[in-house]
XYZ file of C-alpha atoms in Angstrom:
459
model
C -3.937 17.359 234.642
C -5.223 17.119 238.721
C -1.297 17.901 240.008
C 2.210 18.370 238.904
C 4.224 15.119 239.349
C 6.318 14.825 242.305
C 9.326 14.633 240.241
C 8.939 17.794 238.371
C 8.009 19.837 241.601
C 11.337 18.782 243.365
C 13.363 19.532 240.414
C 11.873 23.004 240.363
C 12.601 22.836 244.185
C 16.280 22.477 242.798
C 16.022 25.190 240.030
C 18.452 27.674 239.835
C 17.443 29.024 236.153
C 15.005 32.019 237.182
C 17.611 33.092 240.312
C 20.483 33.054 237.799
C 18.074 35.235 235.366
C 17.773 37.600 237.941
C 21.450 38.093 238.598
C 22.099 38.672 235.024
C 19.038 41.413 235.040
C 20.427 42.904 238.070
C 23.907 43.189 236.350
C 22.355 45.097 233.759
C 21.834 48.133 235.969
C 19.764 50.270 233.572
C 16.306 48.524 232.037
C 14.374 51.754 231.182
C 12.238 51.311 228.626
C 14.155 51.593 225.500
C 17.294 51.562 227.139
C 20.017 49.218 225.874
C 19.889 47.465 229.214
C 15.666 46.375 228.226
C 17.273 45.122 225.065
C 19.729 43.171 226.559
C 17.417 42.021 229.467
C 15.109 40.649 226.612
C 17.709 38.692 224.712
C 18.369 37.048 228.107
C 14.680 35.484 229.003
C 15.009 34.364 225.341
C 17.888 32.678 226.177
C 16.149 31.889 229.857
C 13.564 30.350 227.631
C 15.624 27.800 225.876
C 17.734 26.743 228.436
C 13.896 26.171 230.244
C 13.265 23.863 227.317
C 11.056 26.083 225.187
C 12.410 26.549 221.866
C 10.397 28.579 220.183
C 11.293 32.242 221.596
C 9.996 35.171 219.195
C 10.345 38.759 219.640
C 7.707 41.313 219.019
C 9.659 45.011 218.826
C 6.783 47.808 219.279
C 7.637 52.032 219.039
C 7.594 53.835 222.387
C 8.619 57.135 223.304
C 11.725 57.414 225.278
C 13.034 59.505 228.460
C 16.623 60.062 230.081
C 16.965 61.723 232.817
C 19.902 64.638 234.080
C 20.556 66.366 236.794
C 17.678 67.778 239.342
C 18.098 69.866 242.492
C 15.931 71.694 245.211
C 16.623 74.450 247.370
C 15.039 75.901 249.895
C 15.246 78.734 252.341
C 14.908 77.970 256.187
C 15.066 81.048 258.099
C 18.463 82.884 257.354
C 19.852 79.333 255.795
C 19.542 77.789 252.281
C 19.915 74.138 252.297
C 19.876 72.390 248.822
C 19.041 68.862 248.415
C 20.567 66.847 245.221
C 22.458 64.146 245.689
C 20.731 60.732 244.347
C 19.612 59.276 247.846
C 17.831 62.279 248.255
C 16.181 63.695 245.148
C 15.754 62.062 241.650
C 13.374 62.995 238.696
C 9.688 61.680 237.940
C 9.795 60.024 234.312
C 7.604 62.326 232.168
C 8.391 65.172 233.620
C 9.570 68.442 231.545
C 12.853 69.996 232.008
C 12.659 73.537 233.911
C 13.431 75.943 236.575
C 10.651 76.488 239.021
C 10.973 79.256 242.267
C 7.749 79.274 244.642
C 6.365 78.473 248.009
C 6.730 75.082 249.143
C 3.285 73.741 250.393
C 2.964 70.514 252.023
C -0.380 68.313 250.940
C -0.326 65.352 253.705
C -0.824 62.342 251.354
C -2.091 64.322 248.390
C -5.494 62.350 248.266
C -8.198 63.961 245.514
C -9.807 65.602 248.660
C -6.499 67.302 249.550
C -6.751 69.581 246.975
C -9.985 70.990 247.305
C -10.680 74.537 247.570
C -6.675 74.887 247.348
C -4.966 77.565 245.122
C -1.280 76.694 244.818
C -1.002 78.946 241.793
C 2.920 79.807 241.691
C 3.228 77.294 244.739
C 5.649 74.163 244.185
C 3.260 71.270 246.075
C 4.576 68.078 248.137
C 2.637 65.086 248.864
C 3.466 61.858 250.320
C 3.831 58.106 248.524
C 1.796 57.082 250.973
C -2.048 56.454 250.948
C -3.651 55.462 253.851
C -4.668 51.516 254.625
C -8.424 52.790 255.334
C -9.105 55.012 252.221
C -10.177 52.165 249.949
C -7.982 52.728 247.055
C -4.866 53.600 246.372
C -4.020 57.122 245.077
C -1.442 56.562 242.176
C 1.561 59.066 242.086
C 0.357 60.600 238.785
C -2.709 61.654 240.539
C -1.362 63.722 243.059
C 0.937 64.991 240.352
C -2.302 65.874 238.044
C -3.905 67.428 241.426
C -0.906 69.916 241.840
C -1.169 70.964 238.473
C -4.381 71.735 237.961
C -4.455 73.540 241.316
C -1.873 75.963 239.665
C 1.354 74.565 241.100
C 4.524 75.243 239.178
C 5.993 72.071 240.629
C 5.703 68.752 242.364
C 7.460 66.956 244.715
C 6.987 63.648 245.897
C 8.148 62.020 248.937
C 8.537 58.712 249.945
C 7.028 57.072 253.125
C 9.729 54.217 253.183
C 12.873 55.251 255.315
C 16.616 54.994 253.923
C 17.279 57.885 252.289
C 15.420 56.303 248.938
C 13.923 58.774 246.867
C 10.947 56.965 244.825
C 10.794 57.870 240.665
C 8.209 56.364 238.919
C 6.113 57.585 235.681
C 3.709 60.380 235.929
C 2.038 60.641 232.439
C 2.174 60.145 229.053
C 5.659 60.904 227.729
C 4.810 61.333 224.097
C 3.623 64.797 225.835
C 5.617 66.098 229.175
C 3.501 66.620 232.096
C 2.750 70.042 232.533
C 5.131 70.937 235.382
C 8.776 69.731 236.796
C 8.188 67.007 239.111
C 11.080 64.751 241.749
C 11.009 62.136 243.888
C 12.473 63.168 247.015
C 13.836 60.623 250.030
C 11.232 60.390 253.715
C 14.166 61.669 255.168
C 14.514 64.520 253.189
C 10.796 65.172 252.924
C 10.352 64.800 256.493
C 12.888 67.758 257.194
C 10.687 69.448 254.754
C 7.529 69.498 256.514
C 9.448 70.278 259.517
C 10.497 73.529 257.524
C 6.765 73.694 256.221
C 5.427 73.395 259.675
C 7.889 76.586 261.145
C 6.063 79.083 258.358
C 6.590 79.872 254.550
C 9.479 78.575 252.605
C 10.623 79.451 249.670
C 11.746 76.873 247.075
C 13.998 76.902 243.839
C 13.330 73.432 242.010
C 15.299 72.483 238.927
C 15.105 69.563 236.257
C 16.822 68.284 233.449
C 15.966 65.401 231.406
C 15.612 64.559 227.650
C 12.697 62.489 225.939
C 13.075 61.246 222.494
C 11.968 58.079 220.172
C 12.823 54.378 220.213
C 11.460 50.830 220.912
C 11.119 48.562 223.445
C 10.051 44.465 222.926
C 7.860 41.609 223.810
C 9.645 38.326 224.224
C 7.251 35.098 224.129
C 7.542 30.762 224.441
C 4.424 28.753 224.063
C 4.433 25.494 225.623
C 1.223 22.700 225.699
C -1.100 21.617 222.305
C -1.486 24.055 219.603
C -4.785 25.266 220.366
C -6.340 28.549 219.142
C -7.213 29.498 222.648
C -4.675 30.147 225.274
C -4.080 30.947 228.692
C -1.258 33.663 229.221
C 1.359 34.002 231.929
C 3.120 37.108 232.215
C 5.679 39.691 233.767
C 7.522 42.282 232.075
C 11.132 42.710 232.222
C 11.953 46.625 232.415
C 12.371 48.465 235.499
C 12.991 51.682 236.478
C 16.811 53.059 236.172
C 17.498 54.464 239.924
C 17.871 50.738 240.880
C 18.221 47.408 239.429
C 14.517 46.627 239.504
C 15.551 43.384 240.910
C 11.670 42.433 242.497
C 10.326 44.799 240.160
C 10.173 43.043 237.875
C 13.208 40.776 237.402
C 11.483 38.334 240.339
C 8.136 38.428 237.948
C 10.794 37.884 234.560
C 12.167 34.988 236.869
C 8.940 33.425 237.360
C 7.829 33.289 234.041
C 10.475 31.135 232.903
C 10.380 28.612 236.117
C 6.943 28.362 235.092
C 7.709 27.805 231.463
C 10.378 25.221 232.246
C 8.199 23.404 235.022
C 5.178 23.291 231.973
C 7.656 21.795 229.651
C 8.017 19.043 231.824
C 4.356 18.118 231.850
C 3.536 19.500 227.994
C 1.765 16.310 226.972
C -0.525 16.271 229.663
C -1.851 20.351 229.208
C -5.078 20.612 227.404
C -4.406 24.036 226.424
C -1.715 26.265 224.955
C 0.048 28.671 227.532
C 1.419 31.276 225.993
C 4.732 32.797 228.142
C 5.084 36.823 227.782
C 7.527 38.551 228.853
C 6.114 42.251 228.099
C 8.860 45.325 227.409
C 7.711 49.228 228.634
C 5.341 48.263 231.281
C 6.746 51.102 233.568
C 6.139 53.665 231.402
C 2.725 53.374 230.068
C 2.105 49.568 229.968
C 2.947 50.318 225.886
C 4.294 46.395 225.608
C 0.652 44.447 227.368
C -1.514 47.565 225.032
C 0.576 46.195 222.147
C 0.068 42.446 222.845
C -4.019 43.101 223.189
C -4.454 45.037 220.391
C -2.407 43.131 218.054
C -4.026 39.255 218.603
C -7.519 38.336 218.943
C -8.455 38.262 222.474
C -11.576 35.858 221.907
C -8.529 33.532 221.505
C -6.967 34.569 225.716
C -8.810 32.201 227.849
C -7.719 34.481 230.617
C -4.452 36.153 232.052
C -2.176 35.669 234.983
C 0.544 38.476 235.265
C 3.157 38.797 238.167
C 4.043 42.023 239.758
C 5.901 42.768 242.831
C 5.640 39.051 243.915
C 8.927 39.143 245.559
C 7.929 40.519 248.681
C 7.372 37.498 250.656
C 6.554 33.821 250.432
C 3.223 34.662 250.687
C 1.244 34.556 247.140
C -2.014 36.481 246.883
C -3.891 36.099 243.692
C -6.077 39.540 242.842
C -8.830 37.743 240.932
C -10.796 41.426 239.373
C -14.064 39.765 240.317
C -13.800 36.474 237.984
C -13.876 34.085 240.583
C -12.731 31.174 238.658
C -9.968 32.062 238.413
C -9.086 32.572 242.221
C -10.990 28.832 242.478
C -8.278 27.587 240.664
C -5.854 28.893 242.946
C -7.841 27.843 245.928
C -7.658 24.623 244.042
C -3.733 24.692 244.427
C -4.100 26.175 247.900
C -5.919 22.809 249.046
C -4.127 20.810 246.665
C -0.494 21.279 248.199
C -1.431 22.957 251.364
C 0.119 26.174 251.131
C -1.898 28.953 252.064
C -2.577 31.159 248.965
C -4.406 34.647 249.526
C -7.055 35.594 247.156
C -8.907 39.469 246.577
C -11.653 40.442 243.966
C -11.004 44.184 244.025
C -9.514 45.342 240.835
C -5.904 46.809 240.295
C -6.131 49.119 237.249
C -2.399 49.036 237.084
C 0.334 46.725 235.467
C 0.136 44.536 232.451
C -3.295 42.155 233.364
C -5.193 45.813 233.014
C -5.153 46.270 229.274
C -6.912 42.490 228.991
C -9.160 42.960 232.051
C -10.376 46.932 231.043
C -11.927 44.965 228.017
C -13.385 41.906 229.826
C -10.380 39.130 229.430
C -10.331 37.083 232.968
C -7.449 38.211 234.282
C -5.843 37.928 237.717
C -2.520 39.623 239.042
C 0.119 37.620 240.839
C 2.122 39.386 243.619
C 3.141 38.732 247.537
C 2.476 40.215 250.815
C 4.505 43.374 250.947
C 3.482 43.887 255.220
C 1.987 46.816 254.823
C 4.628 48.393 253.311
C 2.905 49.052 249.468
C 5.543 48.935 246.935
C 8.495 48.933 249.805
C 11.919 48.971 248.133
C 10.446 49.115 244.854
C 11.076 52.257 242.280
C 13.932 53.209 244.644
C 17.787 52.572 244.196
C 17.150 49.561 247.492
C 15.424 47.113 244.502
C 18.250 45.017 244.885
C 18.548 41.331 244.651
C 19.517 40.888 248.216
C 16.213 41.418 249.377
C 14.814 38.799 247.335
C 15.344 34.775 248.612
C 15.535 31.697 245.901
C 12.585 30.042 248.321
C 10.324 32.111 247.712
C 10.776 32.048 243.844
C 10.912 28.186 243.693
C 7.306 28.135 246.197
C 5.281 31.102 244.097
C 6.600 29.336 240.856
C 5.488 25.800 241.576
C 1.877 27.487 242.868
C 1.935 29.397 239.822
C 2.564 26.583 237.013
C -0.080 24.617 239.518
C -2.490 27.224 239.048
C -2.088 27.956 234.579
C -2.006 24.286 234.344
C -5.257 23.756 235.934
C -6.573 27.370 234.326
C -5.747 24.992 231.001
C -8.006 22.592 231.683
C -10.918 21.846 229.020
C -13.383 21.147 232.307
C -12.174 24.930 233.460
C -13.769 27.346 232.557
C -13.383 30.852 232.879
C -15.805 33.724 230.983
C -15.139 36.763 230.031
C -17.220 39.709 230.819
C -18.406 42.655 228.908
C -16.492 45.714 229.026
C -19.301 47.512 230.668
C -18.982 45.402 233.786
C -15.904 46.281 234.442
C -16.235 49.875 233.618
C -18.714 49.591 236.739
C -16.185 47.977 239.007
C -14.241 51.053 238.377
C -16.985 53.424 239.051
C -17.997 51.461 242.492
C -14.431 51.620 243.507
C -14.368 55.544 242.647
C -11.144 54.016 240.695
C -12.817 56.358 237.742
C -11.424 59.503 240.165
C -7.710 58.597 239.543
C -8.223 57.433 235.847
C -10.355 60.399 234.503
C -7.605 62.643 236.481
C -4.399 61.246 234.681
C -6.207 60.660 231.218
C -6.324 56.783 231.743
C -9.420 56.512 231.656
C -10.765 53.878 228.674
C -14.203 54.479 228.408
C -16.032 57.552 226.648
C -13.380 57.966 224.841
C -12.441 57.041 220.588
C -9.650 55.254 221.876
C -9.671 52.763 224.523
C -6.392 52.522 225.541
C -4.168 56.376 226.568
C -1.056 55.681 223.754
C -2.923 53.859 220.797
C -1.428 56.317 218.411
C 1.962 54.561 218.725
C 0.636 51.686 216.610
């Protein structure tokens, strides 16, 4: 098919399916991975599904390990005062970190970049570093990596502050949890770290960090609809449907969950016409590990994914930028759409080694991610208690969702083609990106290694 018919794109105009589906998620509260909220969240897109008019909803449950978090607190000593920061808009715990009661100097690392810690001996020290990397440095520096830097430079602890005002402390994974990082680590609010450096900047302060938290066993699921011919082959659309438990993970990802199903429903309008099966995943334990995307690609035969579209963080804006990982068919396709309807879609070739495209791409599967102009802000409210539904608007889900099902029908087009690459070609993206830095430094890294992805055991 050339275009969706001009029925079926004012009917998803009128849609109110994924925006209810996001209200329910939000309701939910708690979607950590393995959480009773995930569970819940993934009986909904089923039900999401069929209302969308895809009737064949399956479930895939997978083994993950599983965190909880307690209390956390951090005092310092300013002069002849002790000031003590703990309440939950200003301090909250990194998943993956170990319980434990850390005293040491607090030592302020800028924005914690690789370079940062050169030459630096924090042994005994309790580092800081911002969320922030800077627009000019080429790549951004994941929050595990500064985390990894600390510890290796001896620090007994980590904090990390966020760059985004309103008292939001950022949480977020740091490692593996099957094996607790090697040293306490929080979040702490821009506000709060700002007074910090302040404290930094007058001369040595002492620090008391504590955390509590409790990691243990359990599962998490992937929740999938098909839609189009029963072909072998098959060109995926995805989002997962956890989020972090601070907030309600309302953009990240319920907006993503949302647009999976608008897309499914708009497809099921126009099923006789797709050349191709599209296969609708809705992946479980993305935020902690991407366990639920590593599941998917090493339980089906990739030969049979034509390529991958996954949305993450797309409710930014109205803006859509496609991140095509250097297979350029796939952003012509979009640039297709752009031309097609005449709204301005934004496409990049650099990868993004993070979220659930990356276990297809890392082993040459086209993929592409899906997400919207943030202005600058990287992932703004996101991973912080203000990933709330009211900063999301129904427009912008009904535009990015008619682009989208635009786009995966025309990826599923027998005169479309998109080929996959070898694995070494991507491995050299990496390298020529120095994304290998970041990777090799958190134990991500898939190549060289007897496993290719960090949590295969779990299978």
């Amino acid at each position: 098919m050339t275009r969706l018919p001009d029925a079926v794109v004012g009917d998803a105009y009128r849609s109110t399916l994924g925006w209810d589906l996001i209200a329910d998620l939000e309701d939910l509260n708690d979607r950590m991975p393995g959480h009773e909220g995930e569970r819940i969240g993934a009986d909904l897109v089923a039900e999401a599904f069929e209302d969308a008019g895809l009737d064949d909803a399956t479930f895939d449950e997978f083994p993950i390990p599983t965190w909880r978090r307690g209390e956390a607190g951090l005092t310092v000593a300013h002069g002849d005062r002790e000031t003590t920061f703990a309440r939950s808009h200003e301090l909250v715990e990194l998943p993956g970190t170990p319980s434990g009661e850390v005293t040491g100097e607090l030592v302020d690392l800028g924005y914690g970049l690789p370079e940062d810690f050169e030459d630096v001996d924090l042994t005994g020290d309790i580092a800081m570093a911002s969320s922030l990397t800077p627009d000019d440095y080429g790549r951004w520096v994941h929050r595990s990596e500064k985390y990894r830097y600390a510890a290796e430079s001896g620090a007994a602890g980590f904090v990390f502050y966020n760059h985004i005002e309103g008292s939001l402390p950022p949480t977020g994974s740091i490692g593996d949890l099957n094996d607790a990082g090697p040293i306490p680590a929080v979040g702490l609010s821009k506000e709060a770290g700002a007074r910090l450096q302040r404290y930094c900047a007058d001369g040595t302060v002492e620090a008391d960090l504590s955390v509590d938290c409790e990691t243990g066993r359990g599962t998490s699921r992937n929740i999938e609809a098909t839609v189009g011919p029963d072909t072998d082959e098959a060109v995926l659309f995805t989002a997962h449907v956890d989020g972090h438990d601070v907030g309600t993970a309302a953009n990240d990802n319920g907006f993503g969950t949302a647009m999976v199903v608008e897309v499914g429903k708009i497809l099921a309008r126009v099923a006789d016409e797709l050349e191709t099966k599209v296969r609708l995943v809705v992946f479980g334990a993305e935020e902690t590990g991407l366990y639920g995307s590593y599941y998917w690609s090493h339980t089906h035969d990739l030969e049979d994914v034509k390529c991958i579209v996954n949305v993450d963080g797309a409710g930014y804006s109205r803006q859509l930028e496609i991140h095509d990982h250097g297979f350029e068919q796939m952003s012509e396709a979009f640039d297709a759409v752009s031309d097609e309807y005449e709204i301005p879609i934004r496409t990049e070739s650099q990868l993004r080694p993070h979220s659930d495209h990356w276990p297809f791409v890392q082993r040459g599967v086209a993929g592409a991610q899906g997400r919207s102009t943030s202005g600058g802000s990287d992932r703004g409210w996101g991973h912080t208690h203000a990933d709330t539904m009211d900063k999301l608007d129904v427009r912008d889900l009904r535009d990015m969702s008619i682009l989208c099902a635009a786009g995966v029908a025309r990826l599923a087009r027998e005169d479309v083609t998109v080929d996959h690459v070898d694995d070494a070609e991507i491995r050299q993206a990496c390298l020529d990106d120095d994304f290998d830095v970041g990777m090799k430094a958190t134990g991500t890294w898939p190549w060289g290694a007897e496993k290719d992805w960090p949590w295969a055991d779990e299978l």
